[in-house]
Each structure stands twice: as structure tokens, then as C-alpha cells.
mmCIF file of C-alpha atoms and ligand atoms in Angstrom:
data_model
loop_
_atom_site.group_PDB
_atom_site.id
_atom_site.type_symbol
_atom_site.label_atom_id
_atom_site.label_comp_id
_atom_site.label_asym_id
_atom_site.label_seq_id
_atom_site.Cartn_x
_atom_site.Cartn_y
_atom_site.Cartn_z
ATOM 1 C CA UNK A 1 -22.185 -11.258 30.468
ATOM 2 C CA UNK A 2 -18.867 -9.247 29.410
ATOM 3 C CA UNK A 3 -18.297 -5.841 29.594
ATOM 4 C CA UNK A 4 -19.358 -3.173 27.526
ATOM 5 C CA UNK A 5 -15.887 -1.721 26.666
ATOM 6 C CA UNK A 6 -15.432 -5.055 24.326
ATOM 7 C CA UNK A 7 -16.886 -4.697 21.172
ATOM 8 C CA UNK A 8 -20.284 -6.988 20.699
ATOM 9 C CA UNK A 9 -19.340 -8.796 17.685
ATOM 10 C CA UNK A 10 -16.089 -10.848 18.012
ATOM 11 C CA UNK A 11 -16.407 -12.487 14.365
ATOM 12 C CA UNK A 12 -13.816 -12.029 12.196
ATOM 13 C CA UNK A 13 -14.032 -9.979 8.781
ATOM 14 C CA UNK A 14 -14.814 -11.366 5.667
ATOM 15 C CA UNK A 15 -10.866 -11.204 4.912
ATOM 16 C CA UNK A 16 -10.087 -12.631 7.769
ATOM 17 C CA UNK A 17 -12.003 -15.522 7.329
ATOM 18 C CA UNK A 18 -10.856 -15.961 3.604
ATOM 19 C CA UNK A 19 -7.209 -15.353 4.677
ATOM 20 C CA UNK A 20 -7.801 -18.325 6.925
ATOM 21 C CA UNK A 21 -9.035 -20.548 4.654
ATOM 22 C CA UNK A 22 -6.887 -20.019 2.663
ATOM 23 C CA UNK A 23 -3.925 -20.734 4.509
ATOM 24 C CA UNK A 24 -5.640 -24.067 5.582
ATOM 25 C CA UNK A 25 -5.565 -24.895 2.123
ATOM 26 C CA UNK A 26 -2.325 -24.612 2.141
ATOM 27 C CA UNK A 27 -2.061 -21.466 -0.192
ATOM 28 C CA UNK A 28 1.377 -19.651 0.476
ATOM 29 C CA UNK A 29 -0.643 -15.283 0.648
ATOM 30 C CA UNK A 30 1.851 -12.829 0.419
ATOM 31 C CA UNK A 31 0.848 -10.502 3.157
ATOM 32 C CA UNK A 32 1.226 -6.818 1.979
ATOM 33 C CA UNK A 33 -0.446 -6.044 5.617
ATOM 34 C CA UNK A 34 2.530 -7.276 7.385
ATOM 35 C CA UNK A 35 3.737 -5.261 9.994
ATOM 36 C CA UNK A 36 5.721 -7.263 12.175
ATOM 37 C CA UNK A 37 9.714 -6.885 11.507
ATOM 38 C CA UNK A 38 10.605 -9.995 12.970
ATOM 39 C CA UNK A 39 8.871 -11.932 9.966
ATOM 40 C CA UNK A 40 10.538 -10.285 7.215
ATOM 41 C CA UNK A 41 14.088 -11.356 7.088
ATOM 42 C CA UNK A 42 16.258 -8.791 8.756
ATOM 43 C CA UNK A 43 19.350 -9.580 10.032
ATOM 44 C CA UNK A 44 19.364 -9.111 13.992
ATOM 45 C CA UNK A 45 22.524 -9.378 15.731
ATOM 46 C CA UNK A 46 22.633 -12.541 17.660
ATOM 47 C CA UNK A 47 24.133 -10.813 20.958
ATOM 48 C CA UNK A 48 21.163 -8.301 20.608
ATOM 49 C CA UNK A 49 19.642 -9.818 23.482
ATOM 50 C CA UNK A 50 22.634 -10.809 25.747
ATOM 51 C CA UNK A 51 21.982 -8.057 27.835
ATOM 52 C CA UNK A 52 18.760 -9.338 28.867
ATOM 53 C CA UNK A 53 20.350 -12.053 30.781
ATOM 54 C CA UNK A 54 22.652 -9.660 32.904
ATOM 55 C CA UNK A 55 22.603 -10.993 36.941
ATOM 56 C CA UNK A 56 21.849 -7.338 37.700
ATOM 57 C CA UNK A 57 18.263 -8.324 36.924
ATOM 58 C CA UNK A 58 18.275 -10.947 39.722
ATOM 59 C CA UNK A 59 17.660 -8.045 42.472
ATOM 60 C CA UNK A 60 14.448 -6.134 42.390
ATOM 61 C CA UNK A 61 13.938 -2.563 42.405
ATOM 62 C CA UNK A 62 10.471 -1.605 41.788
ATOM 63 C CA UNK A 63 10.696 2.039 40.302
ATOM 64 C CA UNK A 64 7.151 3.176 38.709
ATOM 65 C CA UNK A 65 9.115 5.582 36.254
ATOM 66 C CA UNK A 66 11.816 2.991 35.687
ATOM 67 C CA UNK A 67 15.233 2.451 36.607
ATOM 68 C CA UNK A 68 17.312 5.333 35.981
ATOM 69 C CA UNK A 69 20.296 4.262 33.500
ATOM 70 C CA UNK A 70 16.949 2.912 31.247
ATOM 71 C CA UNK A 71 15.358 6.283 31.550
ATOM 72 C CA UNK A 72 18.686 8.377 30.617
ATOM 73 C CA UNK A 73 19.501 5.751 27.670
ATOM 74 C CA UNK A 74 15.551 6.705 26.805
ATOM 75 C CA UNK A 75 16.371 10.629 26.915
ATOM 76 C CA UNK A 76 19.641 9.835 25.025
ATOM 77 C CA UNK A 77 17.752 8.681 22.381
ATOM 78 C CA UNK A 78 15.413 11.656 22.292
ATOM 79 C CA UNK A 79 18.545 13.918 21.921
ATOM 80 C CA UNK A 80 19.473 11.701 18.788
ATOM 81 C CA UNK A 81 16.252 12.813 17.386
ATOM 82 C CA UNK A 82 17.008 16.117 18.042
ATOM 83 C CA UNK A 83 14.574 16.492 21.324
ATOM 84 C CA UNK A 84 16.285 17.688 24.189
ATOM 85 C CA UNK A 85 14.676 16.293 27.448
ATOM 86 C CA UNK A 86 16.250 15.303 30.453
ATOM 87 C CA UNK A 87 15.659 11.632 31.988
ATOM 88 C CA UNK A 88 13.680 12.698 34.610
ATOM 89 C CA UNK A 89 10.983 13.589 32.279
ATOM 90 C CA UNK A 90 10.879 10.072 30.894
ATOM 91 C CA UNK A 91 8.853 7.257 32.187
ATOM 92 C CA UNK A 92 9.306 3.984 31.255
ATOM 93 C CA UNK A 93 6.355 1.408 29.801
ATOM 94 C CA UNK A 94 6.238 -2.436 28.245
ATOM 95 C CA UNK A 95 4.773 -0.839 24.795
ATOM 96 C CA UNK A 96 3.306 1.683 23.302
ATOM 97 C CA UNK A 97 -0.400 0.591 24.164
ATOM 98 C CA UNK A 98 0.198 0.478 27.303
ATOM 99 C CA UNK A 99 1.548 4.005 27.588
ATOM 100 C CA UNK A 100 -1.926 4.760 26.185
ATOM 101 C CA UNK A 101 -3.531 3.103 28.345
ATOM 102 C CA UNK A 102 -1.929 4.668 31.744
ATOM 103 C CA UNK A 103 -2.221 8.013 30.079
ATOM 104 C CA UNK A 104 -5.711 7.684 29.601
ATOM 105 C CA UNK A 105 -6.154 6.632 32.895
ATOM 106 C CA UNK A 106 -4.486 9.755 34.007
ATOM 107 C CA UNK A 107 -6.274 12.190 32.346
ATOM 108 C CA UNK A 108 -9.621 10.724 31.637
ATOM 109 C CA UNK A 109 -12.621 9.985 33.554
ATOM 110 C CA UNK A 110 -15.280 7.369 31.859
ATOM 111 C CA UNK A 111 -17.187 9.124 29.839
ATOM 112 C CA UNK A 112 -14.646 11.289 28.460
ATOM 113 C CA UNK A 113 -12.964 11.989 25.456
ATOM 114 C CA UNK A 114 -10.146 12.106 23.668
ATOM 115 C CA UNK A 115 -9.551 13.251 19.607
ATOM 116 C CA UNK A 116 -7.945 11.000 17.638
ATOM 117 C CA UNK A 117 -6.862 11.520 13.810
ATOM 118 C CA UNK A 118 -9.181 9.720 11.157
ATOM 119 C CA UNK A 119 -7.819 8.315 8.948
ATOM 120 C CA UNK A 120 -5.333 6.714 11.262
ATOM 121 C CA UNK A 121 -4.385 3.474 13.550
ATOM 122 C CA UNK A 122 -7.402 1.048 13.960
ATOM 123 C CA UNK A 123 -6.499 0.242 17.513
ATOM 124 C CA UNK A 124 -7.497 3.347 19.200
ATOM 125 C CA UNK A 125 -10.916 1.924 18.655
ATOM 126 C CA UNK A 126 -9.997 -0.461 21.757
ATOM 127 C CA UNK A 127 -7.606 1.488 23.360
ATOM 128 C CA UNK A 128 -9.998 3.981 24.333
ATOM 129 C CA UNK A 129 -13.076 2.119 24.724
ATOM 130 C CA UNK A 130 -11.580 -0.374 27.080
ATOM 131 C CA UNK A 131 -10.181 3.000 29.584
ATOM 132 C CA UNK A 132 -14.308 3.664 28.898
ATOM 133 C CA UNK A 133 -13.011 6.516 26.972
ATOM 134 C CA UNK A 134 -14.503 7.529 23.534
ATOM 135 C CA UNK A 135 -12.704 8.392 20.309
ATOM 136 C CA UNK A 136 -13.713 11.182 19.040
ATOM 137 C CA UNK A 137 -12.374 11.375 15.131
ATOM 138 C CA UNK A 138 -10.659 14.900 13.420
ATOM 139 C CA UNK A 139 -9.951 14.711 10.137
ATOM 140 C CA UNK A 140 -6.825 14.657 8.025
ATOM 141 C CA UNK A 141 -7.724 15.698 4.327
ATOM 142 C CA UNK A 142 -5.750 14.513 0.919
ATOM 143 C CA UNK A 143 -4.837 18.101 -0.832
ATOM 144 C CA UNK A 144 -1.641 16.435 -2.427
ATOM 145 C CA UNK A 145 0.091 15.722 1.395
ATOM 146 C CA UNK A 146 -2.394 14.704 4.102
ATOM 147 C CA UNK A 147 -2.758 17.257 6.521
ATOM 148 C CA UNK A 148 -4.504 17.754 9.816
ATOM 149 C CA UNK A 149 -7.575 19.595 9.335
ATOM 150 C CA UNK A 150 -7.563 21.970 11.908
ATOM 151 C CA UNK A 151 -11.306 22.997 11.756
ATOM 152 C CA UNK A 152 -12.385 19.464 11.747
ATOM 153 C CA UNK A 153 -10.377 19.591 15.566
ATOM 154 C CA UNK A 154 -12.098 22.411 16.604
ATOM 155 C CA UNK A 155 -15.799 20.974 15.618
ATOM 156 C CA UNK A 156 -14.868 17.994 17.486
ATOM 157 C CA UNK A 157 -14.070 19.890 20.800
ATOM 158 C CA UNK A 158 -16.805 18.753 23.609
ATOM 159 C CA UNK A 159 -16.167 19.516 27.389
ATOM 160 C CA UNK A 160 -15.868 16.063 27.674
ATOM 161 C CA UNK A 161 -12.687 15.986 25.576
ATOM 162 C CA UNK A 162 -9.216 15.721 27.569
ATOM 163 C CA UNK A 163 -6.572 15.109 25.523
ATOM 164 C CA UNK A 164 -5.691 15.954 21.665
ATOM 165 C CA UNK A 165 -4.012 12.801 20.064
ATOM 166 C CA UNK A 166 -1.055 13.317 16.878
ATOM 167 C CA UNK A 167 0.354 10.368 15.144
ATOM 168 C CA UNK A 168 3.703 11.418 13.429
ATOM 169 C CA UNK A 169 3.808 10.311 10.883
ATOM 170 C CA UNK A 170 0.576 8.905 10.721
ATOM 171 C CA UNK A 171 -0.196 5.361 9.770
ATOM 172 C CA UNK A 172 -1.359 4.380 7.552
ATOM 173 C CA UNK A 173 -1.137 8.182 5.603
ATOM 174 C CA UNK A 174 2.721 8.650 6.390
ATOM 175 C CA UNK A 175 1.873 12.328 7.013
ATOM 176 C CA UNK A 176 4.458 13.907 9.539
ATOM 177 C CA UNK A 177 2.874 16.794 11.969
ATOM 178 C CA UNK A 178 3.971 20.300 10.347
ATOM 179 C CA UNK A 179 5.136 23.276 12.402
ATOM 180 C CA UNK A 180 2.363 25.343 11.089
ATOM 181 C CA UNK A 181 -0.249 23.233 12.802
ATOM 182 C CA UNK A 182 1.219 22.108 15.672
ATOM 183 C CA UNK A 183 1.461 26.283 16.478
ATOM 184 C CA UNK A 184 -2.351 26.396 15.770
ATOM 185 C CA UNK A 185 -3.458 23.139 17.636
ATOM 186 C CA UNK A 186 -0.467 23.944 20.785
ATOM 187 C CA UNK A 187 -2.882 27.186 20.794
ATOM 188 C CA UNK A 188 -6.239 25.587 20.873
ATOM 189 C CA UNK A 189 -4.797 22.502 23.203
ATOM 190 C CA UNK A 190 -3.866 25.186 25.709
ATOM 191 C CA UNK A 191 -7.265 27.222 25.376
ATOM 192 C CA UNK A 192 -9.098 23.923 26.407
ATOM 193 C CA UNK A 193 -6.849 22.488 28.595
ATOM 194 C CA UNK A 194 -5.931 19.732 26.399
ATOM 195 C CA UNK A 195 -2.314 17.993 26.551
ATOM 196 C CA UNK A 196 -0.730 16.771 23.292
ATOM 197 C CA UNK A 197 -0.313 12.939 22.999
ATOM 198 C CA UNK A 198 1.969 12.610 20.195
ATOM 199 C CA UNK A 199 2.359 9.168 19.121
ATOM 200 C CA UNK A 200 6.005 9.201 17.577
ATOM 201 C CA UNK A 201 7.115 5.786 16.855
ATOM 202 C CA UNK A 202 7.604 5.829 13.254
ATOM 203 C CA UNK A 203 9.486 8.910 13.803
ATOM 204 C CA UNK A 204 12.986 7.458 12.686
ATOM 205 C CA UNK A 205 11.493 6.342 9.304
ATOM 206 C CA UNK A 206 11.419 9.857 7.234
ATOM 207 C CA UNK A 207 10.838 9.235 3.518
ATOM 208 C CA UNK A 208 10.164 12.174 2.004
ATOM 209 C CA UNK A 209 9.459 14.444 4.990
ATOM 210 C CA UNK A 210 8.534 18.064 4.523
ATOM 211 C CA UNK A 211 11.048 20.779 5.882
ATOM 212 C CA UNK A 212 8.637 22.187 8.231
ATOM 213 C CA UNK A 213 8.437 18.379 9.920
ATOM 214 C CA UNK A 214 8.308 18.681 13.669
ATOM 215 C CA UNK A 215 7.527 16.519 16.924
ATOM 216 C CA UNK A 216 4.904 17.447 19.756
ATOM 217 C CA UNK A 217 7.507 18.430 22.084
ATOM 218 C CA UNK A 218 8.262 21.374 19.799
ATOM 219 C CA UNK A 219 5.067 23.136 21.695
ATOM 220 C CA UNK A 220 6.416 24.061 24.956
ATOM 221 C CA UNK A 221 3.907 26.106 26.411
ATOM 222 C CA UNK A 222 1.403 23.175 26.308
ATOM 223 C CA UNK A 223 2.095 19.451 28.195
ATOM 224 C CA UNK A 224 3.038 17.022 25.921
ATOM 225 C CA UNK A 225 3.625 13.390 26.115
ATOM 226 C CA UNK A 226 5.562 11.953 23.024
ATOM 227 C CA UNK A 227 5.062 8.308 22.816
ATOM 228 C CA UNK A 228 8.012 5.781 21.722
ATOM 229 C CA UNK A 229 9.590 2.415 21.675
ATOM 230 C CA UNK A 230 11.793 -0.061 20.723
ATOM 231 C CA UNK A 231 8.859 -1.907 18.462
ATOM 232 C CA UNK A 232 8.866 0.487 15.711
ATOM 233 C CA UNK A 233 12.584 1.934 16.623
ATOM 234 C CA UNK A 234 14.392 -0.663 16.755
ATOM 235 C CA UNK A 235 12.326 -3.964 15.307
ATOM 236 C CA UNK A 236 11.506 -5.470 18.553
ATOM 237 C CA UNK A 237 7.981 -5.459 19.149
ATOM 238 C CA UNK A 238 8.226 -9.315 21.232
ATOM 239 C CA UNK A 239 10.656 -7.222 23.508
ATOM 240 C CA UNK A 240 8.118 -4.839 25.366
ATOM 241 C CA UNK A 241 9.738 -1.465 25.956
ATOM 242 C CA UNK A 242 8.184 1.767 25.212
ATOM 243 C CA UNK A 243 8.683 5.431 26.909
ATOM 244 C CA UNK A 244 7.134 8.237 27.579
ATOM 245 C CA UNK A 245 8.791 11.793 27.479
ATOM 246 C CA UNK A 246 6.761 14.536 29.135
ATOM 247 C CA UNK A 247 7.348 18.289 28.025
ATOM 248 C CA UNK A 248 5.947 21.601 28.618
ATOM 249 C CA UNK A 249 6.173 24.115 31.227
ATOM 250 C CA UNK A 250 7.995 22.466 34.615
ATOM 251 C CA UNK A 251 5.019 22.877 37.189
ATOM 252 C CA UNK A 252 2.726 20.898 34.596
ATOM 253 C CA UNK A 253 5.360 18.637 33.882
ATOM 254 C CA UNK A 254 6.123 18.117 37.500
ATOM 255 C CA UNK A 255 2.395 17.761 38.734
ATOM 256 C CA UNK A 256 1.248 15.221 35.788
ATOM 257 C CA UNK A 257 4.803 12.876 36.473
ATOM 258 C CA UNK A 258 3.810 12.837 40.330
ATOM 259 C CA UNK A 259 0.268 12.057 39.534
ATOM 260 C CA UNK A 260 1.314 9.328 36.658
ATOM 261 C CA UNK A 261 3.492 7.783 39.527
ATOM 262 C CA UNK A 262 0.674 6.307 41.254
ATOM 263 C CA UNK A 263 -1.031 4.889 38.095
ATOM 264 C CA UNK A 264 2.269 3.627 36.855
ATOM 265 C CA UNK A 265 3.076 2.271 40.652
ATOM 266 C CA UNK A 266 -0.305 0.114 40.724
ATOM 267 C CA UNK A 267 1.126 -1.897 37.727
ATOM 268 C CA UNK A 268 4.810 -1.853 37.630
ATOM 269 C CA UNK A 269 4.735 -3.452 34.515
ATOM 270 C CA UNK A 270 8.235 -3.414 33.060
ATOM 271 C CA UNK A 271 10.126 -6.310 34.157
ATOM 272 C CA UNK A 272 13.528 -5.621 35.119
ATOM 273 C CA UNK A 273 15.403 -7.552 32.495
ATOM 274 C CA UNK A 274 14.265 -5.059 30.264
ATOM 275 C CA UNK A 275 15.107 -1.818 31.900
ATOM 276 C CA UNK A 276 18.381 -3.228 32.606
ATOM 277 C CA UNK A 277 18.949 -4.814 29.233
ATOM 278 C CA UNK A 278 17.619 -1.030 27.303
ATOM 279 C CA UNK A 279 21.251 0.999 27.276
ATOM 280 C CA UNK A 280 22.174 -1.835 25.408
ATOM 281 C CA UNK A 281 18.660 -2.639 23.082
ATOM 282 C CA UNK A 282 18.578 1.206 22.415
ATOM 283 C CA UNK A 283 22.237 1.302 21.051
ATOM 284 C CA UNK A 284 22.123 -1.811 19.195
ATOM 285 C CA UNK A 285 19.009 -1.479 18.012
ATOM 286 C CA UNK A 286 20.382 1.357 15.278
ATOM 287 C CA UNK A 287 21.546 -1.520 13.605
ATOM 288 C CA UNK A 288 18.233 -2.813 13.150
ATOM 289 C CA UNK A 289 16.479 0.402 12.693
ATOM 290 C CA UNK A 290 18.930 0.934 9.618
ATOM 291 C CA UNK A 291 18.192 -2.353 7.826
ATOM 292 C CA UNK A 292 14.503 -1.568 8.360
ATOM 293 C CA UNK A 293 14.978 2.229 6.861
ATOM 294 C CA UNK A 294 16.622 0.388 3.431
ATOM 295 C CA UNK A 295 14.207 -1.832 3.363
ATOM 296 C CA UNK A 296 11.238 0.845 3.162
ATOM 297 C CA UNK A 297 12.647 3.539 1.074
ATOM 298 C CA UNK A 298 13.964 0.279 -1.579
ATOM 299 C CA UNK A 299 10.231 -0.977 -1.639
ATOM 300 C CA UNK A 300 8.807 2.812 -2.320
ATOM 301 C CA UNK A 301 11.050 3.077 -4.958
ATOM 302 C CA UNK A 302 9.591 -0.294 -6.085
ATOM 303 C CA UNK A 303 6.497 0.612 -5.719
ATOM 304 C CA UNK A 304 6.725 3.986 -7.326
ATOM 305 C CA UNK A 305 8.438 2.798 -10.599
ATOM 306 C CA UNK A 306 6.136 0.086 -11.243
ATOM 307 C CA UNK A 307 2.791 2.397 -10.849
ATOM 308 C CA UNK A 308 4.032 4.727 -13.392
ATOM 309 C CA UNK A 309 2.656 2.417 -15.968
ATOM 310 C CA UNK A 310 -0.149 2.223 -13.958
ATOM 311 C CA UNK A 311 -2.437 5.301 -14.108
ATOM 312 C CA UNK A 312 -5.652 3.873 -12.708
ATOM 313 C CA UNK A 313 -3.397 3.493 -9.596
ATOM 314 C CA UNK A 314 -2.279 7.374 -7.840
ATOM 315 C CA UNK A 315 0.881 5.922 -5.217
ATOM 316 C CA UNK A 316 0.154 8.584 -2.702
ATOM 317 C CA UNK A 317 2.912 10.937 -1.522
ATOM 318 C CA UNK A 318 4.722 9.311 1.910
ATOM 319 C CA UNK A 319 6.783 11.150 4.472
ATOM 320 C CA UNK A 320 7.472 8.966 6.392
ATOM 321 C CA UNK A 321 6.548 5.337 8.100
ATOM 322 C CA UNK A 322 6.055 1.426 7.366
ATOM 323 C CA UNK A 323 3.270 2.182 4.655
ATOM 324 C CA UNK A 324 2.143 3.792 1.720
ATOM 325 C CA UNK A 325 -1.236 4.339 0.369
ATOM 326 C CA UNK A 326 -2.909 3.463 -2.993
ATOM 327 C CA UNK A 327 -5.540 5.578 -4.317
ATOM 328 C CA UNK A 328 -7.590 3.397 -6.797
ATOM 329 C CA UNK A 329 -10.707 3.758 -8.531
ATOM 330 C CA UNK A 330 -13.583 3.371 -6.867
ATOM 331 C CA UNK A 331 -15.896 0.870 -9.111
ATOM 332 C CA UNK A 332 -15.783 -1.581 -6.470
ATOM 333 C CA UNK A 333 -15.615 -1.359 -2.989
ATOM 334 C CA UNK A 334 -12.843 -1.661 -1.129
ATOM 335 C CA UNK A 335 -14.066 -4.940 -0.080
ATOM 336 C CA UNK A 336 -14.580 -6.494 -2.641
ATOM 337 C CA UNK A 337 -11.099 -5.726 -4.639
ATOM 338 C CA UNK A 338 -9.158 -6.570 -1.433
ATOM 339 C CA UNK A 339 -11.078 -10.074 -1.288
ATOM 340 C CA UNK A 340 -10.510 -10.335 -5.141
ATOM 341 C CA UNK A 341 -6.717 -9.352 -4.702
ATOM 342 C CA UNK A 342 -6.569 -12.293 -2.129
ATOM 343 C CA UNK A 343 -8.987 -14.948 -4.237
ATOM 344 C CA UNK A 344 -7.416 -14.806 -7.645
ATOM 345 C CA UNK A 345 -3.618 -13.332 -7.175
ATOM 346 C CA UNK A 346 -3.051 -14.806 -3.251
ATOM 347 C CA UNK A 347 -1.980 -11.350 -1.932
ATOM 348 C CA UNK A 348 -3.576 -9.597 0.910
ATOM 349 C CA UNK A 349 -3.789 -6.121 1.420
ATOM 350 C CA UNK A 350 -5.477 -3.858 3.997
ATOM 351 C CA UNK A 351 -8.578 -1.803 2.365
ATOM 352 C CA UNK A 352 -8.833 2.076 3.236
ATOM 353 C CA UNK A 353 -11.887 1.649 5.452
ATOM 354 C CA UNK A 354 -9.406 -0.530 8.039
ATOM 355 C CA UNK A 355 -8.114 2.805 8.886
ATOM 356 C CA UNK A 356 -11.498 4.610 8.893
ATOM 357 C CA UNK A 357 -10.800 6.462 5.274
ATOM 358 C CA UNK A 358 -13.499 9.378 5.034
ATOM 359 C CA UNK A 359 -14.326 7.753 1.035
ATOM 360 C CA UNK A 360 -13.530 4.896 -0.777
ATOM 361 C CA UNK A 361 -11.683 3.520 -2.387
ATOM 362 C CA UNK A 362 -7.595 3.355 -0.893
ATOM 363 C CA UNK A 363 -5.199 0.376 -0.321
ATOM 364 C CA UNK A 364 -2.823 0.308 2.188
ATOM 365 C CA UNK A 365 0.385 -1.577 1.205
ATOM 366 C CA UNK A 366 3.024 -2.373 4.151
ATOM 367 C CA UNK A 367 6.346 -1.473 3.085
ATOM 368 C CA UNK A 368 8.212 -4.427 5.277
ATOM 369 C CA UNK A 369 7.955 -7.323 3.246
ATOM 370 C CA UNK A 370 11.203 -8.717 1.464
ATOM 371 C CA UNK A 371 11.997 -6.713 -1.840
ATOM 372 C CA UNK A 372 11.343 -10.073 -4.054
ATOM 373 C CA UNK A 373 8.326 -10.629 -2.584
ATOM 374 C CA UNK A 374 6.885 -7.032 -2.077
ATOM 375 C CA UNK A 375 7.936 -6.396 -5.920
ATOM 376 C CA UNK A 376 5.998 -9.586 -7.243
ATOM 377 C CA UNK A 377 2.833 -8.844 -5.120
ATOM 378 C CA UNK A 378 2.720 -5.148 -5.955
ATOM 379 C CA UNK A 379 2.953 -5.937 -9.566
ATOM 380 C CA UNK A 380 -0.189 -7.999 -8.909
ATOM 381 C CA UNK A 381 -1.897 -5.598 -7.114
ATOM 382 C CA UNK A 382 -1.351 -2.697 -9.911
ATOM 383 C CA UNK A 383 -2.366 -5.170 -12.598
ATOM 384 C CA UNK A 384 -5.763 -6.619 -10.872
ATOM 385 C CA UNK A 385 -6.935 -3.396 -10.277
ATOM 386 C CA UNK A 386 -5.958 -1.839 -13.569
ATOM 387 C CA UNK A 387 -7.747 -4.939 -15.294
ATOM 388 C CA UNK A 388 -10.867 -4.145 -13.286
ATOM 389 C CA UNK A 389 -10.886 -0.596 -14.689
ATOM 390 C CA UNK A 390 -10.677 -1.330 -18.220
ATOM 391 C CA UNK A 391 -12.774 -4.995 -17.993
HETATM 392 C C1 PLP B 1 0.704 4.215 15.046
HETATM 393 C C2 PLP B 1 0.978 2.965 16.169
HETATM 394 N N1 PLP B 1 1.179 3.660 17.667
HETATM 395 C C3 PLP B 1 1.436 2.285 18.149
HETATM 396 C C4 PLP B 1 1.657 1.058 17.974
HETATM 397 C C5 PLP B 1 1.751 0.362 19.002
HETATM 398 O O1 PLP B 1 2.985 0.029 19.105
HETATM 399 P P1 PLP B 1 3.414 -0.867 20.071
HETATM 400 O O2 PLP B 1 4.156 -2.474 19.692
HETATM 401 O O3 PLP B 1 4.971 0.225 21.235
HETATM 402 O O4 PLP B 1 2.586 -1.281 21.349
HETATM 403 C C6 PLP B 1 1.445 1.026 16.316
HETATM 404 C C7 PLP B 1 2.022 -0.656 16.355
HETATM 405 O O5 PLP B 1 1.642 -0.927 14.678
HETATM 406 C C8 PLP B 1 1.185 2.050 15.396
HETATM 407 O O6 PLP B 1 0.999 1.686 14.393
#
């Protein structure tokens, strides 16, 4: 009845069912999977959204790539991050997820493939399938730090592959793209004709970045797309403003933007009020960003200091982002452990398989929750994991 682009099984998984059941019974569950910044007690400036009511927005001037002042404000925001880009190489979208959908329409035919990191953000499965594109994984390997396994990228290459996706810092491993990896990946991309799509939504949240951390637009010889948005950079997922910066050789960029314009013009999905407000939202968003960065740093310090007394749990190094990976003894399945934490400790964590880790056992913990809640809940996680080992 419905398209095969949708999952065949729409049933919630055991963990989601268990959370729903707990909440229906009125049990307060501490959510260490929380990724919504509007729910964790940040103080948003009261006039933050005022510019959305600017009467300028009463006029509709449809522009496929976005209104110029908004594109200029995004270009200035790239420059804040040390990336030189002109506003004519910026396109606005309603979110990063939509940016993926538009880029897959631009670059792929039905049945084509894109290379995606593993472990990474689970939405790729849906974002690709909904565009009739296959997500072919390449691996990130952990050897003291998470790095891209370049051979796995080579092995994943087929004639159907039309783009290479890089998430930096990656969700959930927190690993940035490194300069030497980018150099090799750019060569591979050039040889195969792949543009590089860089998801840099968490780039503002550096925790312990390696000095060699970089961004996709540093590869100036290949076509690159750098994705970002207010969702993460200003803690405003509900405002719905994302963007794509396009980099690479001028002729390729111009031809790509001309074709992209057709795709974007078909939907014109970014509302006028958010475009008019963009310069102000980007400027004031810095106040929220600073709070988020302070929060994730504080929670990481708390976690590391508690974990020191629980040798069974290895808090993996994290270069950036909003989450951290705990390596735990594989004495029971990740699912069993996550269910036990929920049932016995009223704490929700993500099992590693949710992000497609190659092996067990990992838990992924969000660094966003309010510090007191976070400290209490991670204490319970550390005790439960350790008790399971010594029992
Ligand atoms: C790596 C990554 N990319 C993109 C997104 C989606 O961002 P947006 O809200 O702009 O669609 C997320 C959301 O969690 C994410 O983790």
C-alpha cells in the first residue's frame, strides 16, 4: 500500500515501548539520549524571535537559494568559523535533513548510492531511502581515537556511488575530520568524481579537537558541500533554518548551483520570516551556543571524574559534539543493558547498535541534560554497568 522507501516494520522497538510504558505509569525517566536543546534549561534571550515578526516579511520574494541578506549572514557565520566563502555560494534550506534530501535529488538517480560513515547518525538510513538512494557504509575505527578507515572507503566504492558523506564532528563518536584524511579522501573523490558532503552541524562544539581537525571546504580541488544550521549552532531546531555552503573549482560550483536552483525552486521551502530574521537569529544565537558549549564541557568533566572510579567503563575520547561514547564490558547485550538501566535505574541511554557500531558493547550518552540530573544519572549508569561485571 505504501512505498518501499518506507521501513516495512513500523513497530517501535523494545526500548521505546519500555520508555512509553514507564512514562504512562508516571515514572520520571532521566533521558540521557536528549538531543533537543530547547528542553534542557538553557536561557534563550526573550527577544530572540522578535525579528520573525518583521513587517518586511509581508512581501513574498521567492528566491530559490534564499534572500541575499540571509545568505550574506550565513557566509559571515562561515567566516566566523574560519571558512572563507562568498554569499553567492550559500543556499538556504529549512534544515540540514532537508539539505540532504535536496542534495540527493541533485546528485543521484534512483538506485544510486552515497557513502556514509559507520557508526553515525541513524537518520541517514531514512534520508537516503526516501530519495531512492542506498546508504553504503564506510568505517570509522577506534584506535585510541576514532579515525576514518580509508581502505573501507576504497572498498565501498562502486559505479553507483555518487557522493561521499563526512560528518565532522561525527555523531556519536565526536571525531573531527583530520587534515591528512581529507587529503586522501579528496584525491579519492576527485578520481571517482564524487562530491564531498560535509555535515558540520556540530562544528561549533569543540571539546578536545586534535590540532589537525579541519572542514570539508579545505579540499579546494573537489566539489564540496558544507551543511549547517541554527538547529545546532544556535540551539534552535524549531526555527527551521539550515544552509549549504558550496566549495570547489569555480566552474563546477557555478554549474552545480545552477542545477541546484531548479531543485530548490521546486519547493521554496524556507519561510520568508525566518530568512528576514536570519541575520539577527545568527547573531543572537551565539548566546545560546555559548551556554550549550559550557554545558557539554561541564558534563564531560563530571562524567570523566566519576568514571575514574569505575574501571569497567571506558569513556572514549571525544573531540567535539553533544554526545560521548562509553565502552562497556560485553557481558550482556547492549539492548539488555539499556533495558536494565531503564527498568532498574529509570535512566534512558542509547545502545551503540542504534548508531550502527561494528561491534558491542557501547552506550551513547548525551552531554546536554541539566548538570545535576546528568551527574545523578551517569552515576547510576556507571554503578549498574560495574555491578553487572562483578556480580
Ligand atoms: C549529524 C547530524 N546531522 C544533521 C542533523 C539534523 O539537523 P537539522 O535539525 O538541521 O535537520 C542532526 C540532528 O541530530 C545530526 O545529529
